[in-house]
Each structure stands twice: as structure tokens, then as C-alpha cells.
Tab-separated table of C-alpha atoms in Angstrom:
chain	number	residue	atom	x	y	z
A	1	UNK	CA	49.474	-29.324	-11.060
A	2	UNK	CA	47.437	-26.683	-12.859
A	3	UNK	CA	49.355	-23.603	-13.969
A	4	UNK	CA	48.298	-20.294	-12.488
A	5	UNK	CA	46.332	-18.071	-14.807
A	6	UNK	CA	47.682	-14.536	-14.903
A	7	UNK	CA	45.305	-11.729	-13.942
A	8	UNK	CA	45.297	-9.517	-17.018
A	9	UNK	CA	42.425	-7.284	-15.895
A	10	UNK	CA	43.023	-3.613	-16.557
A	11	UNK	CA	42.057	-0.841	-14.211
A	12	UNK	CA	38.704	0.697	-15.204
A	13	UNK	CA	38.088	4.372	-14.564
A	14	UNK	CA	34.627	4.346	-12.875
A	15	UNK	CA	33.826	7.917	-13.928
A	16	UNK	CA	34.635	7.226	-17.584
A	17	UNK	CA	32.699	3.959	-17.411
A	18	UNK	CA	29.653	5.708	-15.992
A	19	UNK	CA	29.793	8.226	-18.836
A	20	UNK	CA	29.990	5.395	-21.360
A	21	UNK	CA	27.031	3.615	-19.760
A	22	UNK	CA	25.173	6.927	-19.896
A	23	UNK	CA	25.263	7.055	-23.705
A	24	UNK	CA	22.582	4.339	-23.753
A	25	UNK	CA	19.242	6.165	-24.031
A	26	UNK	CA	16.815	4.969	-21.360
A	27	UNK	CA	13.496	5.863	-19.887
A	28	UNK	CA	13.137	7.134	-16.322
A	29	UNK	CA	11.355	5.201	-13.587
A	30	UNK	CA	10.372	5.775	-10.005
A	31	UNK	CA	10.663	2.589	-7.956
A	32	UNK	CA	8.274	2.418	-5.003
A	33	UNK	CA	7.694	0.042	-2.106
A	34	UNK	CA	6.730	0.076	1.573
A	35	UNK	CA	9.175	-0.373	4.426
A	36	UNK	CA	8.823	-2.586	7.495
A	37	UNK	CA	6.645	0.065	9.164
A	38	UNK	CA	4.306	0.328	6.167
A	39	UNK	CA	5.635	3.732	5.077
A	40	UNK	CA	5.945	4.424	1.323
A	41	UNK	CA	9.497	4.654	0.000
A	42	UNK	CA	10.688	5.545	-3.471
A	43	UNK	CA	13.658	6.419	-5.643
A	44	UNK	CA	14.389	7.439	-9.227
A	45	UNK	CA	16.182	4.854	-11.393
A	46	UNK	CA	16.791	4.188	-15.075
A	47	UNK	CA	18.109	0.606	-14.807
A	48	UNK	CA	14.978	-1.218	-15.931
A	49	UNK	CA	14.363	-4.089	-18.362
A	50	UNK	CA	11.669	-6.534	-19.310
A	51	UNK	CA	12.722	-10.145	-18.651
A	52	UNK	CA	9.946	-12.585	-19.545
A	53	UNK	CA	6.333	-12.716	-20.736
A	54	UNK	CA	5.642	-16.192	-19.362
A	55	UNK	CA	5.925	-15.804	-16.450
A	56	UNK	CA	5.649	-11.986	-16.570
A	57	UNK	CA	8.956	-10.768	-15.167
A	58	UNK	CA	10.919	-7.513	-15.152
A	59	UNK	CA	14.043	-6.308	-13.413
A	60	UNK	CA	15.352	-3.130	-11.847
A	61	UNK	CA	18.692	-2.330	-10.232
A	62	UNK	CA	18.775	-0.689	-6.804
A	63	UNK	CA	21.988	0.958	-5.600
A	64	UNK	CA	23.147	-0.238	-2.209
A	65	UNK	CA	24.010	3.320	-1.265
A	66	UNK	CA	20.434	4.562	-1.758
A	67	UNK	CA	18.632	5.618	1.418
A	68	UNK	CA	15.641	3.459	0.459
A	69	UNK	CA	17.785	0.383	-0.304
A	70	UNK	CA	16.905	-1.386	2.991
A	71	UNK	CA	13.197	-1.054	2.173
A	72	UNK	CA	13.627	-2.657	-1.267
A	73	UNK	CA	15.930	-5.331	0.177
A	74	UNK	CA	13.357	-6.310	2.791
A	75	UNK	CA	9.979	-5.875	1.104
A	76	UNK	CA	8.094	-8.581	-0.775
A	77	UNK	CA	6.493	-6.095	-3.177
A	78	UNK	CA	7.408	-3.087	-5.296
A	79	UNK	CA	6.122	-1.024	-8.216
A	80	UNK	CA	7.902	0.391	-11.242
A	81	UNK	CA	6.467	3.692	-12.467
A	82	UNK	CA	7.661	4.755	-15.935
A	83	UNK	CA	7.536	8.548	-16.129
A	84	UNK	CA	6.060	10.633	-18.940
A	85	UNK	CA	7.833	13.623	-20.497
A	86	UNK	CA	5.760	15.949	-18.286
A	87	UNK	CA	7.148	14.444	-15.065
A	88	UNK	CA	10.692	15.765	-14.784
A	89	UNK	CA	9.658	17.319	-11.451
A	90	UNK	CA	8.615	13.882	-10.176
A	91	UNK	CA	11.939	12.409	-11.307
A	92	UNK	CA	13.877	15.179	-9.556
A	93	UNK	CA	11.811	14.802	-6.387
A	94	UNK	CA	12.455	11.073	-6.035
A	95	UNK	CA	16.139	11.576	-6.864
A	96	UNK	CA	16.413	14.069	-4.006
A	97	UNK	CA	16.832	13.557	-0.274
A	98	UNK	CA	13.389	15.001	0.535
A	99	UNK	CA	11.979	13.606	3.775
A	100	UNK	CA	8.442	12.936	2.516
A	101	UNK	CA	8.581	12.436	-1.237
A	102	UNK	CA	4.985	11.226	-1.457
A	103	UNK	CA	3.389	14.311	0.131
A	104	UNK	CA	3.270	16.228	-3.163
A	105	UNK	CA	2.679	13.289	-5.521
A	106	UNK	CA	-0.629	11.567	-6.078
A	107	UNK	CA	-0.447	7.830	-5.604
A	108	UNK	CA	-2.661	4.854	-4.974
A	109	UNK	CA	-2.470	1.123	-4.297
A	110	UNK	CA	-3.621	-1.360	-6.938
A	111	UNK	CA	-2.776	-4.986	-6.168
A	112	UNK	CA	0.228	-5.646	-3.947
A	113	UNK	CA	0.011	-2.580	-1.706
A	114	UNK	CA	3.082	-0.904	-3.204
A	115	UNK	CA	2.454	2.776	-4.079
A	116	UNK	CA	1.544	3.350	-7.733
A	117	UNK	CA	2.002	6.916	-8.981
A	118	UNK	CA	-0.881	8.598	-10.787
A	119	UNK	CA	-0.429	10.170	-14.232
A	120	UNK	CA	2.694	8.190	-15.170
A	121	UNK	CA	3.391	6.727	-18.608
A	122	UNK	CA	3.094	3.096	-17.460
A	123	UNK	CA	3.185	1.242	-14.150
A	124	UNK	CA	3.915	-2.336	-13.074
A	125	UNK	CA	2.798	-3.625	-9.676
A	126	UNK	CA	5.033	-6.551	-8.708
A	127	UNK	CA	5.801	-9.163	-6.115
A	128	UNK	CA	9.465	-10.048	-5.625
A	129	UNK	CA	10.491	-13.051	-7.744
A	130	UNK	CA	14.208	-13.011	-6.926
A	131	UNK	CA	17.054	-10.858	-5.660
A	132	UNK	CA	20.553	-11.067	-7.135
A	133	UNK	CA	23.605	-9.486	-5.524
A	134	UNK	CA	25.568	-7.605	-8.209
A	135	UNK	CA	28.481	-5.497	-6.967
A	136	UNK	CA	27.313	-2.158	-5.650
A	137	UNK	CA	23.734	-2.857	-6.785
A	138	UNK	CA	20.987	-5.366	-6.116
A	139	UNK	CA	19.135	-6.759	-9.124
A	140	UNK	CA	15.500	-6.962	-8.122
A	141	UNK	CA	13.413	-9.267	-10.323
A	142	UNK	CA	9.679	-8.730	-10.043
A	143	UNK	CA	6.702	-10.785	-11.121
A	144	UNK	CA	4.097	-8.458	-12.627
A	145	UNK	CA	0.729	-8.767	-10.871
A	146	UNK	CA	-0.967	-5.772	-12.484
A	147	UNK	CA	0.002	-3.029	-14.913
A	148	UNK	CA	-1.346	-0.068	-16.843
A	149	UNK	CA	-0.184	2.239	-19.615
A	150	UNK	CA	-1.135	5.434	-21.433
A	151	UNK	CA	-0.430	7.092	-24.804
A	152	UNK	CA	1.724	9.803	-23.196
A	153	UNK	CA	5.249	10.479	-24.453
A	154	UNK	CA	8.046	8.917	-22.347
A	155	UNK	CA	10.622	10.817	-20.344
A	156	UNK	CA	14.026	9.961	-21.812
A	157	UNK	CA	17.496	10.138	-20.241
A	158	UNK	CA	20.927	10.197	-21.896
A	159	UNK	CA	24.376	11.488	-20.946
A	160	UNK	CA	23.222	12.656	-17.553
A	161	UNK	CA	20.280	14.744	-18.697
A	162	UNK	CA	16.689	14.410	-19.838
A	163	UNK	CA	16.019	13.721	-23.502
A	164	UNK	CA	12.977	13.998	-25.745
A	165	UNK	CA	11.598	11.034	-27.664
A	166	UNK	CA	10.155	11.931	-31.070
A	167	UNK	CA	7.069	10.162	-32.458
A	168	UNK	CA	6.510	8.113	-29.274
A	169	UNK	CA	3.192	6.664	-30.477
A	170	UNK	CA	3.409	5.432	-34.079
A	171	UNK	CA	0.170	4.646	-35.960
A	172	UNK	CA	-1.269	1.260	-35.116
A	173	UNK	CA	0.553	0.932	-31.768
A	174	UNK	CA	-2.651	0.775	-29.749
A	175	UNK	CA	-4.376	-2.592	-29.918
A	176	UNK	CA	-8.067	-2.972	-30.729
A	177	UNK	CA	-8.759	-3.589	-27.045
A	178	UNK	CA	-7.589	-0.119	-26.037
A	179	UNK	CA	-10.192	2.567	-25.524
A	180	UNK	CA	-10.234	6.300	-26.019
A	181	UNK	CA	-12.047	7.825	-23.020
A	182	UNK	CA	-13.662	11.236	-23.457
A	183	UNK	CA	-16.005	13.393	-21.396
A	184	UNK	CA	-19.006	15.330	-22.667
A	185	UNK	CA	-19.089	17.993	-19.945
A	186	UNK	CA	-21.998	20.431	-19.671
A	187	UNK	CA	-22.162	23.611	-17.601
A	188	UNK	CA	-25.183	25.932	-17.584
A	189	UNK	CA	-26.312	24.447	-20.883
A	190	UNK	CA	-22.973	24.859	-22.682
A	191	UNK	CA	-20.602	22.085	-23.785
A	192	UNK	CA	-16.843	21.973	-23.082
A	193	UNK	CA	-14.541	21.256	-26.042
A	194	UNK	CA	-10.763	21.297	-26.523
A	195	UNK	CA	-8.750	22.575	-29.487
A	196	UNK	CA	-6.879	19.681	-31.120
A	197	UNK	CA	-4.008	21.819	-32.399
A	198	UNK	CA	-5.030	21.181	-36.015
A	199	UNK	CA	-7.777	23.773	-36.331
A	200	UNK	CA	-10.469	21.470	-34.969
A	201	UNK	CA	-12.206	20.538	-31.728
A	202	UNK	CA	-12.470	17.347	-29.670
A	203	UNK	CA	-13.897	16.296	-26.306
A	204	UNK	CA	-11.762	16.595	-23.161
A	205	UNK	CA	-9.859	13.461	-22.163
A	206	UNK	CA	-8.356	12.438	-18.837
A	207	UNK	CA	-4.936	10.857	-18.167
A	208	UNK	CA	-6.480	8.794	-15.360
A	209	UNK	CA	-9.831	7.897	-13.842
A	210	UNK	CA	-12.245	10.118	-11.937
A	211	UNK	CA	-11.279	10.294	-8.235
A	212	UNK	CA	-13.486	11.915	-5.586
A	213	UNK	CA	-15.605	13.480	-8.357
A	214	UNK	CA	-12.525	15.299	-9.666
A	215	UNK	CA	-11.459	14.741	-13.254
A	216	UNK	CA	-7.801	15.502	-14.081
A	217	UNK	CA	-7.800	16.831	-17.640
A	218	UNK	CA	-5.057	16.556	-20.227
A	219	UNK	CA	-3.386	19.964	-20.289
A	220	UNK	CA	-3.365	20.369	-16.519
A	221	UNK	CA	-5.825	21.086	-13.744
A	222	UNK	CA	-8.951	19.335	-12.506
A	223	UNK	CA	-12.688	19.653	-13.043
A	224	UNK	CA	-15.142	18.972	-10.214
A	225	UNK	CA	-18.123	17.024	-11.568
A	226	UNK	CA	-21.566	16.170	-10.163
A	227	UNK	CA	-21.268	12.468	-9.360
A	228	UNK	CA	-24.985	11.688	-9.829
A	229	UNK	CA	-24.863	13.200	-13.332
A	230	UNK	CA	-21.787	11.321	-14.546
A	231	UNK	CA	-22.596	8.213	-16.570
A	232	UNK	CA	-21.618	6.301	-19.677
A	233	UNK	CA	-23.166	8.055	-22.660
A	234	UNK	CA	-21.807	6.460	-25.824
A	235	UNK	CA	-19.704	3.465	-26.935
A	236	UNK	CA	-18.634	3.224	-30.570
A	237	UNK	CA	-15.865	2.601	-33.082
A	238	UNK	CA	-14.525	5.106	-35.597
A	239	UNK	CA	-13.628	4.069	-39.135
A	240	UNK	CA	-9.871	3.990	-39.673
A	241	UNK	CA	-9.034	3.842	-35.951
A	242	UNK	CA	-7.985	0.811	-33.908
A	243	UNK	CA	-9.287	2.143	-30.607
A	244	UNK	CA	-12.866	2.040	-29.439
A	245	UNK	CA	-14.481	5.113	-27.886
A	246	UNK	CA	-16.023	5.439	-24.409
A	247	UNK	CA	-17.757	8.759	-23.829
A	248	UNK	CA	-19.075	9.820	-20.431
A	249	UNK	CA	-21.704	12.508	-19.973
A	250	UNK	CA	-21.005	14.803	-17.018
A	251	UNK	CA	-22.036	18.108	-15.462
A	252	UNK	CA	-19.686	20.650	-13.925
A	253	UNK	CA	-20.196	21.060	-10.166
A	254	UNK	CA	-18.402	24.386	-9.739
A	255	UNK	CA	-19.362	27.814	-11.090
A	256	UNK	CA	-17.832	28.523	-14.488
A	257	UNK	CA	-16.805	32.007	-13.415
A	258	UNK	CA	-14.445	30.592	-10.794
A	259	UNK	CA	-12.943	28.032	-13.153
A	260	UNK	CA	-9.457	28.468	-14.626
A	261	UNK	CA	-9.486	26.379	-17.792
A	262	UNK	CA	-6.242	25.182	-19.416
A	263	UNK	CA	-5.262	26.673	-22.772
A	264	UNK	CA	-7.407	25.443	-25.637
A	265	UNK	CA	-10.485	24.650	-23.517
A	266	UNK	CA	-13.696	26.483	-24.408
A	267	UNK	CA	-17.426	26.273	-23.703
A	268	UNK	CA	-19.848	26.343	-26.650
A	269	UNK	CA	-23.572	27.056	-26.585
A	270	UNK	CA	-25.638	24.173	-28.077
A	271	UNK	CA	-26.720	26.284	-31.057
A	272	UNK	CA	-23.099	27.331	-31.696
A	273	UNK	CA	-21.276	23.992	-31.610
A	274	UNK	CA	-18.525	23.893	-34.306
A	275	UNK	CA	-19.741	20.727	-36.054
A	276	UNK	CA	-17.772	21.534	-39.233
A	277	UNK	CA	-14.553	21.635	-37.187
A	278	UNK	CA	-15.083	18.209	-35.580
A	279	UNK	CA	-13.448	15.603	-37.813
A	280	UNK	CA	-15.281	12.510	-36.584
A	281	UNK	CA	-18.725	11.846	-38.056
A	282	UNK	CA	-19.528	9.761	-34.974
A	283	UNK	CA	-18.605	12.621	-32.618
A	284	UNK	CA	-20.785	15.058	-34.532
A	285	UNK	CA	-23.725	12.636	-34.407
A	286	UNK	CA	-23.256	12.139	-30.677
A	287	UNK	CA	-23.217	15.893	-29.986
A	288	UNK	CA	-26.360	16.398	-32.061
A	289	UNK	CA	-28.068	13.632	-30.050
A	290	UNK	CA	-26.966	15.313	-26.818
A	291	UNK	CA	-28.440	18.649	-27.938
A	292	UNK	CA	-31.746	16.990	-28.887
A	293	UNK	CA	-31.971	15.153	-25.576
A	294	UNK	CA	-31.131	18.311	-23.628
A	295	UNK	CA	-33.821	20.279	-25.458
A	296	UNK	CA	-36.226	17.383	-24.835
A	297	UNK	CA	-36.074	17.829	-21.081
A	298	UNK	CA	-32.809	16.093	-20.252
A	299	UNK	CA	-34.009	12.530	-20.807
A	300	UNK	CA	-30.670	11.063	-21.799
A	301	UNK	CA	-29.783	7.671	-23.220
A	302	UNK	CA	-26.776	5.406	-23.799
A	303	UNK	CA	-25.724	4.689	-27.375
A	304	UNK	CA	-24.024	1.401	-28.284
A	305	UNK	CA	-22.569	1.258	-31.787
A	306	UNK	CA	-23.146	-1.776	-34.029
A	307	UNK	CA	-22.926	-2.772	-37.704
A	308	UNK	CA	-26.572	-1.852	-38.315
A	309	UNK	CA	-26.545	1.651	-36.847
A	310	UNK	CA	-26.429	0.999	-33.122
A	311	UNK	CA	-28.853	0.889	-30.193
A	312	UNK	CA	-30.059	3.577	-27.786
A	313	UNK	CA	-31.186	2.758	-24.226
A	314	UNK	CA	-32.840	5.398	-21.972
A	315	UNK	CA	-31.103	6.282	-18.700
A	316	UNK	CA	-33.277	6.520	-15.594
A	317	UNK	CA	-32.733	8.540	-12.431
A	318	UNK	CA	-29.404	7.768	-10.766
A	319	UNK	CA	-29.305	6.180	-7.321
A	320	UNK	CA	-26.526	5.020	-5.033
A	321	UNK	CA	-25.479	1.376	-4.949
A	322	UNK	CA	-26.788	1.127	-1.342
A	323	UNK	CA	-30.201	2.393	-2.478
A	324	UNK	CA	-30.185	-0.053	-5.392
A	325	UNK	CA	-29.420	-2.966	-3.055
A	326	UNK	CA	-32.407	-2.059	-0.874
A	327	UNK	CA	-34.853	-1.683	-3.760
């Protein structure tokens, strides 16, 4: 007969334990899915971990007391949206009991049909790989079907409050396959530039793609562009940088007088462009080419960088895809 093993477990104070768990610095995520009726559901969570690269797996923990728990327990898909340091309002919204959390947050579908939030640090669109019952939580293991990331700083969380992460993007973090995407935006002959905070000027960038001819710009706000005048203008590498550069040429669709530009944005006349305050030789050359082509009647071209100086291909009149199919 086997002797009984005494139960020597001590009583754990759940409040003290939660505080101890909270000393581990984490990021902040918004978990999203769709319920049985196809409605988007979401909640804020910081229990997230990568699991495997082959196959690509991650896990999140969903509290059984959460109002959206039944949706995550019953759906075959979900997305994990890692928030940037500018999204504390999004974190607070999805941690609240708001009836329609998605009404004020831009979102889209990518692969599985689960809502993916725009402007977040990174996102992972997943199908459910497994569910594991774990006390008052469910461990949800997802197989990554699509993902995206950005160079934004992450939103941190520690000891029950938000925390800042210093130096979130160390040199060399971006791989050579990553691209810097900028926009050469013209309005009434002038060019839009942005102060880089170091006494120089750069082109505007966007935290996500152009949607409905509206470009969300880093720094806040949107710019309405003329869709027929938005096209790839230059592709090149810059010495000393891992990332390649994609530059789109665009024209502002709204009157400049009615436009509220974010801090640091400024229009420059072609004959007053601050070339000496633009660090990149390649950027200066591209702007000079743009000025020449504008003065030459607006016959623009696409530049493709190469080891022997690059190639330039003229751009013809734009037409819709339907028109192109019929031609």
C-alpha cells in the first residue's frame, strides 16, 4: 500500500501574486476575433509569447471572466495587435466595457477575417492551433498566417501602469529586405518636407498604406491625395543603411489653405528647397530631378538605383486598371 503524500501547499495571496507577476515588463496587445454572428470582438491583454518558428506559433491568455471570452473560445481565428507607445487610448478602450469598441478604431481584414488594427506596432493574423484550459484563463495557441511590423516604439506595461521603452530600434535591427517608404508630395508647385528633429529635413512617411486616397502621416492627421497622380517615383539604396528606399510622387487634392499640418511639416518652393539641410545625397539628387521634370512640363519618370548609376524610365498618362484591360 502506497503511503499518502501530505499536501504541503501554502496559501497564496492572489493580490500579492498578481503584483509580483506585474513586475515582469511586457508589451500591450489587443486581441481581436469575430463572434458567431460575425461581429468584431476585442480585448486588451499583456499575456503574449512567441512559441515556435516552424511551425509559426504564438500564444495568448484569455481570462474566462472577460466579456469577449465566449467569442475567443468559439472562433477558429484571431489576431494579436501589439500596440505602439502612441496607442494608450486604444489600450484603454479595449480594456473598457464600451459597447462598440471598433467604432472609433480603424481596422481591416488581412487573411483569416479577424480584425487587424491599423497603425499598431506589429500584428499577427492567426488560425487557432490549440486551446489549453489553464485555471481561470484559456491559453490560446495560434498559427500565424500573416503578420506585419513597423519601426514604432512599443507600448510597455509594468506594475499596473504604462512604461516607456528606451532605444526601441537599435542600429541594424531592420533587415535588408525592409523598405523605407516616403512620399514626395506637391501642392501648387511646392514640395512638402518634414523636420527631422536634428536641424534637417526629410520626406513625409506614413505608418501604413494609402487608403481611399488618404495618407496617414507620421505625426498625426491625414493628407488627401489625387489618386491618378500617385505613383512610384524612385527606388534606391543609401550608403550605410540596411533599408532600401521606396519614394512615391503624389499631389495634394485639398486646398493648402484649409490644411492643418502637423508640427514640423512645411511646404518649400522649388527654388527654395533646403538641399544643404538634407543629409542624404540620394534624396538631394531625387529632389533636383523632380524640380527639373516639373519645370520641363511635368513629364515624370521612375528612377531605379543600380551599381552603375541607375536607370530612368518615363511615366505615361495614368489610366484605371479597367481601362488598361480594355486597351
